[in-house]
PDB file of N, CA and C in Angstrom:
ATOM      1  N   UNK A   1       0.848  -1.175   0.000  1.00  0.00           N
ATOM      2  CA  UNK A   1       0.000   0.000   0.000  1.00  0.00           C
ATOM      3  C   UNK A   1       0.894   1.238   0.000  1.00  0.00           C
ATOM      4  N   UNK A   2       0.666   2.377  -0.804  1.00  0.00           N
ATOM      5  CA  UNK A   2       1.524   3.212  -1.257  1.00  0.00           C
ATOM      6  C   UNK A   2       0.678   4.728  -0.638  1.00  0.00           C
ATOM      7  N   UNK A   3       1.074   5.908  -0.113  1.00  0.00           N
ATOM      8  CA  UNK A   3       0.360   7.127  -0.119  1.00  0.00           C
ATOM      9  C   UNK A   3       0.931   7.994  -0.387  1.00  0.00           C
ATOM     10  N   UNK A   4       0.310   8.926  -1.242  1.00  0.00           N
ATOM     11  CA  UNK A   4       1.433   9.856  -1.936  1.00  0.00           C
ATOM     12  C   UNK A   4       1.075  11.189  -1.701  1.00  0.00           C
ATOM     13  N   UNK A   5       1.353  12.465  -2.373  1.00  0.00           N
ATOM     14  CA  UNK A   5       0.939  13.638  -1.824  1.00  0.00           C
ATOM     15  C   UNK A   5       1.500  14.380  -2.835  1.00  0.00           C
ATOM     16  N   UNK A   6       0.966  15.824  -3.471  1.00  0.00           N
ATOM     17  CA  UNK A   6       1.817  16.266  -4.651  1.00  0.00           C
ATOM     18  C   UNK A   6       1.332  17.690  -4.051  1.00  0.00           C
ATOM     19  N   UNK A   7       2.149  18.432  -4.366  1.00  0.00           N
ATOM     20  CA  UNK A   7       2.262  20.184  -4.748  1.00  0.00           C
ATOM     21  C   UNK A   7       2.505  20.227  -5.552  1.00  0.00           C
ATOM     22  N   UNK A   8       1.226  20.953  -6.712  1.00  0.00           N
ATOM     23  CA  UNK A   8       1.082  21.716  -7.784  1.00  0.00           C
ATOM     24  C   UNK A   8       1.131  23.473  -7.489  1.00  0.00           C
ATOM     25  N   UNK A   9       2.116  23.121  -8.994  1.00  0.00           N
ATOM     26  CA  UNK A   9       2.550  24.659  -9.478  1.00  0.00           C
ATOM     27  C   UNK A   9       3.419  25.575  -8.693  1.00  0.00           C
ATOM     28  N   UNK A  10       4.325  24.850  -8.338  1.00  0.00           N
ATOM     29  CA  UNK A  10       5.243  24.943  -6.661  1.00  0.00           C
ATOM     30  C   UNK A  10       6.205  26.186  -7.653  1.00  0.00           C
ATOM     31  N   UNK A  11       6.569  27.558  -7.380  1.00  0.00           N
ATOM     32  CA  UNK A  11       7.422  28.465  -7.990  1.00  0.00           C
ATOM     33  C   UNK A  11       8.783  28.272  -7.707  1.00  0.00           C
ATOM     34  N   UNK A  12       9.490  26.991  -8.300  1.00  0.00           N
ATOM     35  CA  UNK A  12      10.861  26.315  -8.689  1.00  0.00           C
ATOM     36  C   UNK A  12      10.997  25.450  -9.740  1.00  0.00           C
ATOM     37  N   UNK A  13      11.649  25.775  -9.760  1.00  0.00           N
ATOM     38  CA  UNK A  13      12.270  25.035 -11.169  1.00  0.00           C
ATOM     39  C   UNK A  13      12.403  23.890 -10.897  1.00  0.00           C
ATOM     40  N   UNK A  14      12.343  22.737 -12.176  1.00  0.00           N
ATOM     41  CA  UNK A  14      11.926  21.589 -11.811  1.00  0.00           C
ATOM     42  C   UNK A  14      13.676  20.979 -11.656  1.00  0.00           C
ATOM     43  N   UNK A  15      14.281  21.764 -11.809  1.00  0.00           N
ATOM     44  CA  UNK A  15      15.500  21.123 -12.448  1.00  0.00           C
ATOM     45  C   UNK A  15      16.351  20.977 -10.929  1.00  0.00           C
ATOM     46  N   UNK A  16      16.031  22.504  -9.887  1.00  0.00           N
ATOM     47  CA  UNK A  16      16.322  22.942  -8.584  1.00  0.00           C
ATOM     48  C   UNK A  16      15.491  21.568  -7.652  1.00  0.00           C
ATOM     49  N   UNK A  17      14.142  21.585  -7.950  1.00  0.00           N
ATOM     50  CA  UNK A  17      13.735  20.552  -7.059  1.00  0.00           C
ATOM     51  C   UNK A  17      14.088  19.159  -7.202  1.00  0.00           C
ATOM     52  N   UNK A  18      14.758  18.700  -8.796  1.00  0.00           N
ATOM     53  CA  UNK A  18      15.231  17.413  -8.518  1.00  0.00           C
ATOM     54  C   UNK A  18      16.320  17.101  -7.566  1.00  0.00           C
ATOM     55  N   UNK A  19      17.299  18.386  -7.652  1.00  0.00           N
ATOM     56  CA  UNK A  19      18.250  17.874  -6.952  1.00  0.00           C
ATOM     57  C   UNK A  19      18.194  17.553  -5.253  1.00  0.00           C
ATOM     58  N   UNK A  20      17.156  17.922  -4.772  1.00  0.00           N
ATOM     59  CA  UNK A  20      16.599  17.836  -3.659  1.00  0.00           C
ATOM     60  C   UNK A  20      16.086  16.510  -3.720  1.00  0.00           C
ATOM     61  N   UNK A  21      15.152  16.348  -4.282  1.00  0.00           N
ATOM     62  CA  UNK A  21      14.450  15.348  -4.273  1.00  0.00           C
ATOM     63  C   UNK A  21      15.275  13.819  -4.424  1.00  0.00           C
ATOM     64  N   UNK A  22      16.192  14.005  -5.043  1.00  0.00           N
ATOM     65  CA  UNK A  22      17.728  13.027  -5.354  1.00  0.00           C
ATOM     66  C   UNK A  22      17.939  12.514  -3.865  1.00  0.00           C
ATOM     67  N   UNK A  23      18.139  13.952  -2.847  1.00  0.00           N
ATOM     68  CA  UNK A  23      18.516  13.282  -1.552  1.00  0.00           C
ATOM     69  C   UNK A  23      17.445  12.326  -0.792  1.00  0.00           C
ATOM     70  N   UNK A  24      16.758  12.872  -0.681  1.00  0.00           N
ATOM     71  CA  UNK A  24      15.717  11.628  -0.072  1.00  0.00           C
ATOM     72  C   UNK A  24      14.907  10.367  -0.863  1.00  0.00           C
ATOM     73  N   UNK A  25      15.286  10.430  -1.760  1.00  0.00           N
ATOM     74  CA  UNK A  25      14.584   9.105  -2.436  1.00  0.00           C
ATOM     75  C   UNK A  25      15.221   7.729  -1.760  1.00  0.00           C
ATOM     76  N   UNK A  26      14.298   6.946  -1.121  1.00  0.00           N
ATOM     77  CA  UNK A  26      14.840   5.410  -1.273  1.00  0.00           C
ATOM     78  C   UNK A  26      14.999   5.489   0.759  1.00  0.00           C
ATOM     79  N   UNK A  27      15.231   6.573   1.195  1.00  0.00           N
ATOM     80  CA  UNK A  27      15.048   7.137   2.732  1.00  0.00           C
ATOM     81  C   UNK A  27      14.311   6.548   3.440  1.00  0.00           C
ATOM     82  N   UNK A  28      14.464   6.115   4.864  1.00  0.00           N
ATOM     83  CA  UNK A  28      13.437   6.210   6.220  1.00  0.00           C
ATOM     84  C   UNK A  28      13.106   7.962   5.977  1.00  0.00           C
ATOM     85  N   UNK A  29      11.262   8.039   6.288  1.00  0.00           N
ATOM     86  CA  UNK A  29      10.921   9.227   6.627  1.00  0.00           C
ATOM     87  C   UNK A  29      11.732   9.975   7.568  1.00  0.00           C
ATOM     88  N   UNK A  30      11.988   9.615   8.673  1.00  0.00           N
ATOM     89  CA  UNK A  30      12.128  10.214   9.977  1.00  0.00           C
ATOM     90  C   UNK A  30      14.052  11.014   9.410  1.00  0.00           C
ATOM     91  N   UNK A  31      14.761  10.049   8.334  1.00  0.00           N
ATOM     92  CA  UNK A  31      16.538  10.538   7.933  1.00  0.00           C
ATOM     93  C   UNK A  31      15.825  11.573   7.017  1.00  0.00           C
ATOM     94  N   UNK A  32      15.015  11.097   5.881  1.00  0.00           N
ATOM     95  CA  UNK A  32      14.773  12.394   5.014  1.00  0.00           C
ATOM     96  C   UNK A  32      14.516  13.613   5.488  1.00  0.00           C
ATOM     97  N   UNK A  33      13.337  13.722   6.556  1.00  0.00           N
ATOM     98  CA  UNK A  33      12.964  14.957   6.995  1.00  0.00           C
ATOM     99  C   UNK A  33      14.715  16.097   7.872  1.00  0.00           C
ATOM    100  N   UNK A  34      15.055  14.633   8.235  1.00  0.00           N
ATOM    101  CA  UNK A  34      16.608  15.241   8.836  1.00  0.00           C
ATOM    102  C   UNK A  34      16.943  16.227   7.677  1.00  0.00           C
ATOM    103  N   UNK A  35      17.108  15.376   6.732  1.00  0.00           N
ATOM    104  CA  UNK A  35      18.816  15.721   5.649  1.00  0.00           C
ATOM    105  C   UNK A  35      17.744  17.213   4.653  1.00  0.00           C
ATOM    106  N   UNK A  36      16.371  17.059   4.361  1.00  0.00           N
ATOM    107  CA  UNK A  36      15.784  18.117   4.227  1.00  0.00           C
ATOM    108  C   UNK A  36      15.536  19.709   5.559  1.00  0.00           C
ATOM    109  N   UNK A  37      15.723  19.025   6.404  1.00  0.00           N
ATOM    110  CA  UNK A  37      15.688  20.159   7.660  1.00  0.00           C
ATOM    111  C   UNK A  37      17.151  21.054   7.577  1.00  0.00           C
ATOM    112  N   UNK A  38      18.079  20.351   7.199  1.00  0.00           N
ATOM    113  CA  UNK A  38      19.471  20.981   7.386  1.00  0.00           C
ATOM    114  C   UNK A  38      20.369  21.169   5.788  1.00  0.00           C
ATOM    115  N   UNK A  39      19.116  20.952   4.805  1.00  0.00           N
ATOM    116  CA  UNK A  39      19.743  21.207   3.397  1.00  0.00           C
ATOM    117  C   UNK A  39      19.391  22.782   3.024  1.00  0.00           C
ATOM    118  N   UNK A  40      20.276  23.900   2.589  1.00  0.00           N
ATOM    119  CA  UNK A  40      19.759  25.099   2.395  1.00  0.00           C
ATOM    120  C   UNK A  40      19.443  25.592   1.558  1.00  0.00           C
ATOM    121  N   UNK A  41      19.067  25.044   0.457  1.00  0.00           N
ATOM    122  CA  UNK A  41      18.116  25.043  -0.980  1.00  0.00           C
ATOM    123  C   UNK A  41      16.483  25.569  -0.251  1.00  0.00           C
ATOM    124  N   UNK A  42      16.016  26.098  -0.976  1.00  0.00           N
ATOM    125  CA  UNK A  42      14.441  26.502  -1.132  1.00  0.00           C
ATOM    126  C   UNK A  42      13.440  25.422  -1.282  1.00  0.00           C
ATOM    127  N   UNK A  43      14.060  25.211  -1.972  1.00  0.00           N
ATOM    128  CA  UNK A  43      13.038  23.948  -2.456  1.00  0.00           C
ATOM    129  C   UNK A  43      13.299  22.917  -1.225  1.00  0.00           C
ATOM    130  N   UNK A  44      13.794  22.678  -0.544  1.00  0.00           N
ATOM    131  CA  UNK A  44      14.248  21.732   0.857  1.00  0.00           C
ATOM    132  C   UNK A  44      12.863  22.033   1.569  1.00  0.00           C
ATOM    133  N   UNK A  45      12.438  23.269   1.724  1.00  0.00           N
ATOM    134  CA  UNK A  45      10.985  23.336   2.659  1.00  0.00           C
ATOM    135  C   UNK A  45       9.903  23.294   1.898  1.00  0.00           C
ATOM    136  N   UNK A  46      10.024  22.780   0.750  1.00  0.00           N
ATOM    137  CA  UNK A  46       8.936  22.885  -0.081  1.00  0.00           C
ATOM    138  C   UNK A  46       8.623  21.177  -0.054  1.00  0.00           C
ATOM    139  N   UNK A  47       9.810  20.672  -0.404  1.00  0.00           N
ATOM    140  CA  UNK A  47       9.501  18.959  -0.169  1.00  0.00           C
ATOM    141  C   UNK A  47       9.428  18.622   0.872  1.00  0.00           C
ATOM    142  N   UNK A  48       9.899  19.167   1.999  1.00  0.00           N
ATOM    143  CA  UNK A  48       9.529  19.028   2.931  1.00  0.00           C
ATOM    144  C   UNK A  48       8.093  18.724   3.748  1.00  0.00           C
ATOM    145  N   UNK A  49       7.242  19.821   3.434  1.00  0.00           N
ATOM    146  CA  UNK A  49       6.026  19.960   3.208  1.00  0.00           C
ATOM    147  C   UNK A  49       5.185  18.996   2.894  1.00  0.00           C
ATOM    148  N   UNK A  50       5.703  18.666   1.520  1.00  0.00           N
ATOM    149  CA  UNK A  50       5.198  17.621   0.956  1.00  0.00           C
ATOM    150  C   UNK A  50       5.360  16.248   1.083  1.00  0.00           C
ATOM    151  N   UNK A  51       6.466  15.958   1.700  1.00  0.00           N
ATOM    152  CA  UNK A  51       6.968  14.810   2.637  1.00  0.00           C
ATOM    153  C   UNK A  51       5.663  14.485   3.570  1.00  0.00           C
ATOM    154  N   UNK A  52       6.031  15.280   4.572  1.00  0.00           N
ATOM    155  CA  UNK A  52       4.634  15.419   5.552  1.00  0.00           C
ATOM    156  C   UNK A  52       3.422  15.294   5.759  1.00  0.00           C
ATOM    157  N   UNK A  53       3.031  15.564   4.507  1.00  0.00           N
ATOM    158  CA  UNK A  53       1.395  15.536   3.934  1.00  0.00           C
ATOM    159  C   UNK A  53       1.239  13.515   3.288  1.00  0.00           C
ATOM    160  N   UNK A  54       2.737  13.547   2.549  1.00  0.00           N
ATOM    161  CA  UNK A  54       1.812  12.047   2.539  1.00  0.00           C
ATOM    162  C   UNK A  54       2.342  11.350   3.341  1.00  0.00           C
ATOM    163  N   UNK A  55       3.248  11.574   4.927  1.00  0.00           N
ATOM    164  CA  UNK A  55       2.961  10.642   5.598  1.00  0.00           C
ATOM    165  C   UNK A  55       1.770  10.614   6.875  1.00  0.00           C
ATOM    166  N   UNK A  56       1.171  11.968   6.467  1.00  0.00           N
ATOM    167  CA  UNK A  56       0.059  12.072   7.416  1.00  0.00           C
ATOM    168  C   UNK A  56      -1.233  11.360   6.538  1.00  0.00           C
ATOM    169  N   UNK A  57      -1.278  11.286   4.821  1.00  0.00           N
ATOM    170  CA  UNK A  57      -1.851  10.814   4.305  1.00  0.00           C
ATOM    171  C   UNK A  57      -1.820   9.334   4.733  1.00  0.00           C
ATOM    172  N   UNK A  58      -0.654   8.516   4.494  1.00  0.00           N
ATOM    173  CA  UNK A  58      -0.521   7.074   5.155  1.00  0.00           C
ATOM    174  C   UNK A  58      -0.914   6.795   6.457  1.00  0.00           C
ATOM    175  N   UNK A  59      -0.856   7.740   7.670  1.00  0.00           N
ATOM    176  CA  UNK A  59      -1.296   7.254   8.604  1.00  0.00           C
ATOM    177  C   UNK A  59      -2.777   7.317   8.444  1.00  0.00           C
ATOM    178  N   UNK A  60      -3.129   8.521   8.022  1.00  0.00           N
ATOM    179  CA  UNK A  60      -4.952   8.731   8.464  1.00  0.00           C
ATOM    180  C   UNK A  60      -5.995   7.716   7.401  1.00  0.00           C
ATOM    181  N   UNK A  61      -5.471   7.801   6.062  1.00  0.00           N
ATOM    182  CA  UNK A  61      -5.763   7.112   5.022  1.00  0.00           C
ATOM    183  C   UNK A  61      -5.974   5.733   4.729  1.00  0.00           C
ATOM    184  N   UNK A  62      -4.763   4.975   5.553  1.00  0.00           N
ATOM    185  CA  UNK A  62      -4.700   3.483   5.334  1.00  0.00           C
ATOM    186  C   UNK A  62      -4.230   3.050   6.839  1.00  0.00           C
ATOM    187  N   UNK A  63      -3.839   4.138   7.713  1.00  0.00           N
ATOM    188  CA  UNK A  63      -3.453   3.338   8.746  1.00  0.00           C
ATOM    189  C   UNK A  63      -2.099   2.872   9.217  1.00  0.00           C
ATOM    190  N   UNK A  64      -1.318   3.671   8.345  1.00  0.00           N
ATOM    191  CA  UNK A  64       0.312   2.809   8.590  1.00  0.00           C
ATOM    192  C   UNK A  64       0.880   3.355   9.568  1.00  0.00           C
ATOM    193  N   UNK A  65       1.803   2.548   9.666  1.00  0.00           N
ATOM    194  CA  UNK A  65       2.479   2.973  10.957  1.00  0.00           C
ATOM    195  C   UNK A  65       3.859   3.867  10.499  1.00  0.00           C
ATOM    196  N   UNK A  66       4.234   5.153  10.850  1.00  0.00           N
ATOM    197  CA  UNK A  66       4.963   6.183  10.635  1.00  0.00           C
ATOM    198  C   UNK A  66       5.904   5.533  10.594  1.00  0.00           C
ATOM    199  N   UNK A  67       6.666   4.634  11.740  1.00  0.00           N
ATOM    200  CA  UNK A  67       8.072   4.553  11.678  1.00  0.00           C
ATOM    201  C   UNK A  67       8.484   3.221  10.439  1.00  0.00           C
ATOM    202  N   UNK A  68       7.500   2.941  10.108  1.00  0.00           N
ATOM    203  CA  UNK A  68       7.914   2.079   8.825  1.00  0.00           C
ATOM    204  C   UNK A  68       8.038   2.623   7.365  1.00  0.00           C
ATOM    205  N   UNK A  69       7.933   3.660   7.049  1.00  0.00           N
ATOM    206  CA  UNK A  69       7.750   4.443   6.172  1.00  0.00           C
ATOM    207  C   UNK A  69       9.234   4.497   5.331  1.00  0.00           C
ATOM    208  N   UNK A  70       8.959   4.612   4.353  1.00  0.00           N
ATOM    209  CA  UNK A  70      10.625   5.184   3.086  1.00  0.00           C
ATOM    210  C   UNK A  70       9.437   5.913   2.290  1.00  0.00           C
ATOM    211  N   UNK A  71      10.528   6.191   1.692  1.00  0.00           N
ATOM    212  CA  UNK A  71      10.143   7.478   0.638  1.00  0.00           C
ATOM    213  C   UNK A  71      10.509   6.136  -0.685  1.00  0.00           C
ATOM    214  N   UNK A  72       9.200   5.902  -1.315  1.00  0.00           N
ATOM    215  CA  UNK A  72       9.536   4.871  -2.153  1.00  0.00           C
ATOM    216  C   UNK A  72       9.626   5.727  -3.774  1.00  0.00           C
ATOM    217  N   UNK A  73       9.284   6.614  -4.089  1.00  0.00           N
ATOM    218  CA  UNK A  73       9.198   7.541  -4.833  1.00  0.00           C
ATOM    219  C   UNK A  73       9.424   9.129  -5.434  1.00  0.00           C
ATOM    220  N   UNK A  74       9.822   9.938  -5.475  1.00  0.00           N
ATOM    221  CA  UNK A  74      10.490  11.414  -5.424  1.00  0.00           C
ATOM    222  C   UNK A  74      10.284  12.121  -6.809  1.00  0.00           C
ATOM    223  N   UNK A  75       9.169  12.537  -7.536  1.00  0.00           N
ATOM    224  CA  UNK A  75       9.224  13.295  -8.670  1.00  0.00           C
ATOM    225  C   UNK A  75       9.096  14.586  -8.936  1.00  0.00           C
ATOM    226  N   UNK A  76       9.440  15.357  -9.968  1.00  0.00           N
ATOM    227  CA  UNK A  76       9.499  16.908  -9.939  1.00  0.00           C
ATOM    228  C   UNK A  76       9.166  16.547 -11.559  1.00  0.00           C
ATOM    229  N   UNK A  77       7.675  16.897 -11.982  1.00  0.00           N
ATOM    230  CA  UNK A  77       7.364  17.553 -13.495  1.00  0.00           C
ATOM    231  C   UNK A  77       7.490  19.050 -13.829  1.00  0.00           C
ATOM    232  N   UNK A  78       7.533  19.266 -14.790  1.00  0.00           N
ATOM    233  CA  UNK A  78       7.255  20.371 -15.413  1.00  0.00           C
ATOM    234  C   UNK A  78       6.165  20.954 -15.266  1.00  0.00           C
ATOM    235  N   UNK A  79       5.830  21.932 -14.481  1.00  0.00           N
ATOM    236  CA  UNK A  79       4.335  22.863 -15.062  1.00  0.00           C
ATOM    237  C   UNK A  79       4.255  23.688 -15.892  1.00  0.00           C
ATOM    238  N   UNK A  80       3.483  24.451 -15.608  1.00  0.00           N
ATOM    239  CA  UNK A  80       3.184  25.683 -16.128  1.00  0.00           C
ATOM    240  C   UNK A  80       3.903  27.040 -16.687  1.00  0.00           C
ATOM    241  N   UNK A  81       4.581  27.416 -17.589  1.00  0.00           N
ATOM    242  CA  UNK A  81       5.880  28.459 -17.471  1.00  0.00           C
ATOM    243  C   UNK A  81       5.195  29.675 -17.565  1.00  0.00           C
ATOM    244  N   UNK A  82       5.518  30.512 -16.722  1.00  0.00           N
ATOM    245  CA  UNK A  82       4.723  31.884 -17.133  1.00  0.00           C
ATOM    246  C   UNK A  82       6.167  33.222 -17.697  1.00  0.00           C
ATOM    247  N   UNK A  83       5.598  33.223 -18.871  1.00  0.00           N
ATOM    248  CA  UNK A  83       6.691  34.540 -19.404  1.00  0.00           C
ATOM    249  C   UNK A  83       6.272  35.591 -18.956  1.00  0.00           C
ATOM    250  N   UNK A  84       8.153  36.203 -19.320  1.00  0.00           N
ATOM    251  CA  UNK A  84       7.960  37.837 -18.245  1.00  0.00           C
ATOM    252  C   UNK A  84       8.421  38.308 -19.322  1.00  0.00           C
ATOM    253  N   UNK A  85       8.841  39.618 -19.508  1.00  0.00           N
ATOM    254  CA  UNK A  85      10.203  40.562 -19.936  1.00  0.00           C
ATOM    255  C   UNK A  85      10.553  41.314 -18.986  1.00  0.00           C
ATOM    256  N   UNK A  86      12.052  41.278 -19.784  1.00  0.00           N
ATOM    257  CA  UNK A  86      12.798  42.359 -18.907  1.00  0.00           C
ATOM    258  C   UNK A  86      13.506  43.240 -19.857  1.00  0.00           C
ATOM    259  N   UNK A  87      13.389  45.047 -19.510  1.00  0.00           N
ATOM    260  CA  UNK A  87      13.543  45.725 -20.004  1.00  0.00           C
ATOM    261  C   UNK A  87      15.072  45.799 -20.700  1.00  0.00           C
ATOM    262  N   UNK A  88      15.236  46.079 -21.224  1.00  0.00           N
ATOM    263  CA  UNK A  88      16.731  46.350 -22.030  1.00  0.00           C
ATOM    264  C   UNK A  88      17.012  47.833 -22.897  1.00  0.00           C
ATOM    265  N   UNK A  89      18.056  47.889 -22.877  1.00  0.00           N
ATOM    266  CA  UNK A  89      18.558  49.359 -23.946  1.00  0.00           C
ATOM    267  C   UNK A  89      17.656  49.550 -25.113  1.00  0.00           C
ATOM    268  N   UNK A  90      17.567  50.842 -25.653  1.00  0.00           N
ATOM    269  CA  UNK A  90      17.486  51.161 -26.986  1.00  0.00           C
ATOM    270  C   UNK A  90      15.530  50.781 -27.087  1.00  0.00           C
ATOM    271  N   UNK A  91      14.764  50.812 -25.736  1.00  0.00           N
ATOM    272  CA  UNK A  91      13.890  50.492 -25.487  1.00  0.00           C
ATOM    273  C   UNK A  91      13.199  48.948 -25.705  1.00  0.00           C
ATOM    274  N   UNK A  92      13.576  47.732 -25.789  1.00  0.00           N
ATOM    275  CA  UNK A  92      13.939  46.702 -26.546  1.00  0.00           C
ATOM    276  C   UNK A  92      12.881  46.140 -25.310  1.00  0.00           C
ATOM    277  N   UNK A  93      12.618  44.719 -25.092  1.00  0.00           N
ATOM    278  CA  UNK A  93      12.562  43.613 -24.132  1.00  0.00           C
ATOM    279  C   UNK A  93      12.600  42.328 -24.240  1.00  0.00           C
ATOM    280  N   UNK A  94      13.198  41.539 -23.895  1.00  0.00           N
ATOM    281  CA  UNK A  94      13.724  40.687 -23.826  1.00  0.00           C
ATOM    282  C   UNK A  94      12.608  38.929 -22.631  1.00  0.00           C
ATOM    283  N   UNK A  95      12.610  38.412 -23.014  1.00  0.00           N
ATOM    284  CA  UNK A  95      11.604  37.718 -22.443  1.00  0.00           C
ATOM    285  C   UNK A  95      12.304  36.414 -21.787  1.00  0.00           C
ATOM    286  N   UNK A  96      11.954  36.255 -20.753  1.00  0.00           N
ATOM    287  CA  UNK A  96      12.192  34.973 -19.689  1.00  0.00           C
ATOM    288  C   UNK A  96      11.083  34.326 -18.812  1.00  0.00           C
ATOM    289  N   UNK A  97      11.613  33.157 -18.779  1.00  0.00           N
ATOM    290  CA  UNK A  97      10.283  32.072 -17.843  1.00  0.00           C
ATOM    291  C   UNK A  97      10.570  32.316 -16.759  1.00  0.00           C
ATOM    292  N   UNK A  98       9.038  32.699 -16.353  1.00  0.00           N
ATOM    293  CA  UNK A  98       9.297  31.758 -14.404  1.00  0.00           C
ATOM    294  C   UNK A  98       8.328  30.552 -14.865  1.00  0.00           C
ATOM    295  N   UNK A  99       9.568  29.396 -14.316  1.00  0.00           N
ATOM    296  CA  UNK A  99       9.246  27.902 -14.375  1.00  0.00           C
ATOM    297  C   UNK A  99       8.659  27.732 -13.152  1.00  0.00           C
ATOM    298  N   UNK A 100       7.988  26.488 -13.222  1.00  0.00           N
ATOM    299  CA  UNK A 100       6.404  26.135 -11.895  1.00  0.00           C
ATOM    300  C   UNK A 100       6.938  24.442 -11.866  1.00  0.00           C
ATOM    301  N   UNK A 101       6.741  23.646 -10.743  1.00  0.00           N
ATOM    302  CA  UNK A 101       6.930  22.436 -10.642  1.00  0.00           C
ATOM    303  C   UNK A 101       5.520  21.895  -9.960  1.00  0.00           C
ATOM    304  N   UNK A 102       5.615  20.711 -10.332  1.00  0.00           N
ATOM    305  CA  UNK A 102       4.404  19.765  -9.915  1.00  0.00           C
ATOM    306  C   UNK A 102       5.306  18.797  -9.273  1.00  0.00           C
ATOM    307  N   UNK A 103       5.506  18.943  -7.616  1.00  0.00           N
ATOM    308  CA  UNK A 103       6.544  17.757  -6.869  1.00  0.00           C
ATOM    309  C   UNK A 103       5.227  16.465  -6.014  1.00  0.00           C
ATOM    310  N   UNK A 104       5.744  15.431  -6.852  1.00  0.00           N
ATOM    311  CA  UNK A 104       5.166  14.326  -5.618  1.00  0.00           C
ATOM    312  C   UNK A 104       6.184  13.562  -5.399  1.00  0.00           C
ATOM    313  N   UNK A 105       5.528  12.990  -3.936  1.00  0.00           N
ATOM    314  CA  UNK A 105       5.996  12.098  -2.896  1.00  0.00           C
ATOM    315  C   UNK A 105       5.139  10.951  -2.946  1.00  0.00           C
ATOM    316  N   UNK A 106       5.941   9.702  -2.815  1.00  0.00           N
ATOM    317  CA  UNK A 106       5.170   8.486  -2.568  1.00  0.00           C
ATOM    318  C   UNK A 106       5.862   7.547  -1.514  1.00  0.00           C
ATOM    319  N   UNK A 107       5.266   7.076  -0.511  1.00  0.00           N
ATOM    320  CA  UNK A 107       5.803   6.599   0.931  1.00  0.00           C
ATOM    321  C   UNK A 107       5.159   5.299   0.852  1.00  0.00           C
ATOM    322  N   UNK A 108       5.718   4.245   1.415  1.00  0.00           N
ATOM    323  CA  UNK A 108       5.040   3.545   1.847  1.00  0.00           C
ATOM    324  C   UNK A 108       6.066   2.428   2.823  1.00  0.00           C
ATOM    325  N   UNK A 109       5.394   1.483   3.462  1.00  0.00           N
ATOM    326  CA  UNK A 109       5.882   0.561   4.472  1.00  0.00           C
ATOM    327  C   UNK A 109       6.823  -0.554   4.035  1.00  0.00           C
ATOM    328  N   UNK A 110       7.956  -0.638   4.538  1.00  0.00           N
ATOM    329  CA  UNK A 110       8.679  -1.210   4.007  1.00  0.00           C
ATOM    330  C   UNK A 110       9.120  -2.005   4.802  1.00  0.00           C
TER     331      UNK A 110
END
């Protein structure tokens, strides 16, 4: 039995949250939340978050027991890109993404 948990449209780059997500994959809950508590990336309290939610999902949902838990899963998609510009010389503008991530977590008893 698997419980998972996702944040949509999270304002990071998907590329920033993999590398986060790299560290805790394959984890006891209780080391991940460690090595995310003391990692100083942005995105560290964002999976964090989301850590949390599906192991409160596993307990309330199916019943599991917390301290059996790994992180059996760790993904960061692509969302949504929203273009900007930014001004430049000679009155010009120039255009850039803010990139959006869709991060899930999947836990289960191991």
């Amino acid at each position: 039995m698997e419980a998972k948990a996702v944040a949509r449209q999270v304002r990071v780059s998907p590329i920033k949250v993999r590398r986060v997500l790299a560290l805790i994959r394959g984890k006891k809950v209780g080391d991940a939340l460690v090595a995310l508590q003391f990692s100083p990336q942005k995105s560290a309290k964002l999976v964090g978050k989301v850590l949390q939610s599906a192991v409160a999902n596993a307990e309330h949902n199916f019943g599991m027991d917390t301290d059996k838990l790994r992180v059996v899963a760790a993904t960061a998609d692509q969302g949504p890109k929203m273009k900007r510009f930014r001004p430049v010389s000679m009155g010009r503008a120039h255009p850039y993404y803010h990139r959006t991530s869709h991060v899930t977590v999947t836990v289960a008893e191991r």
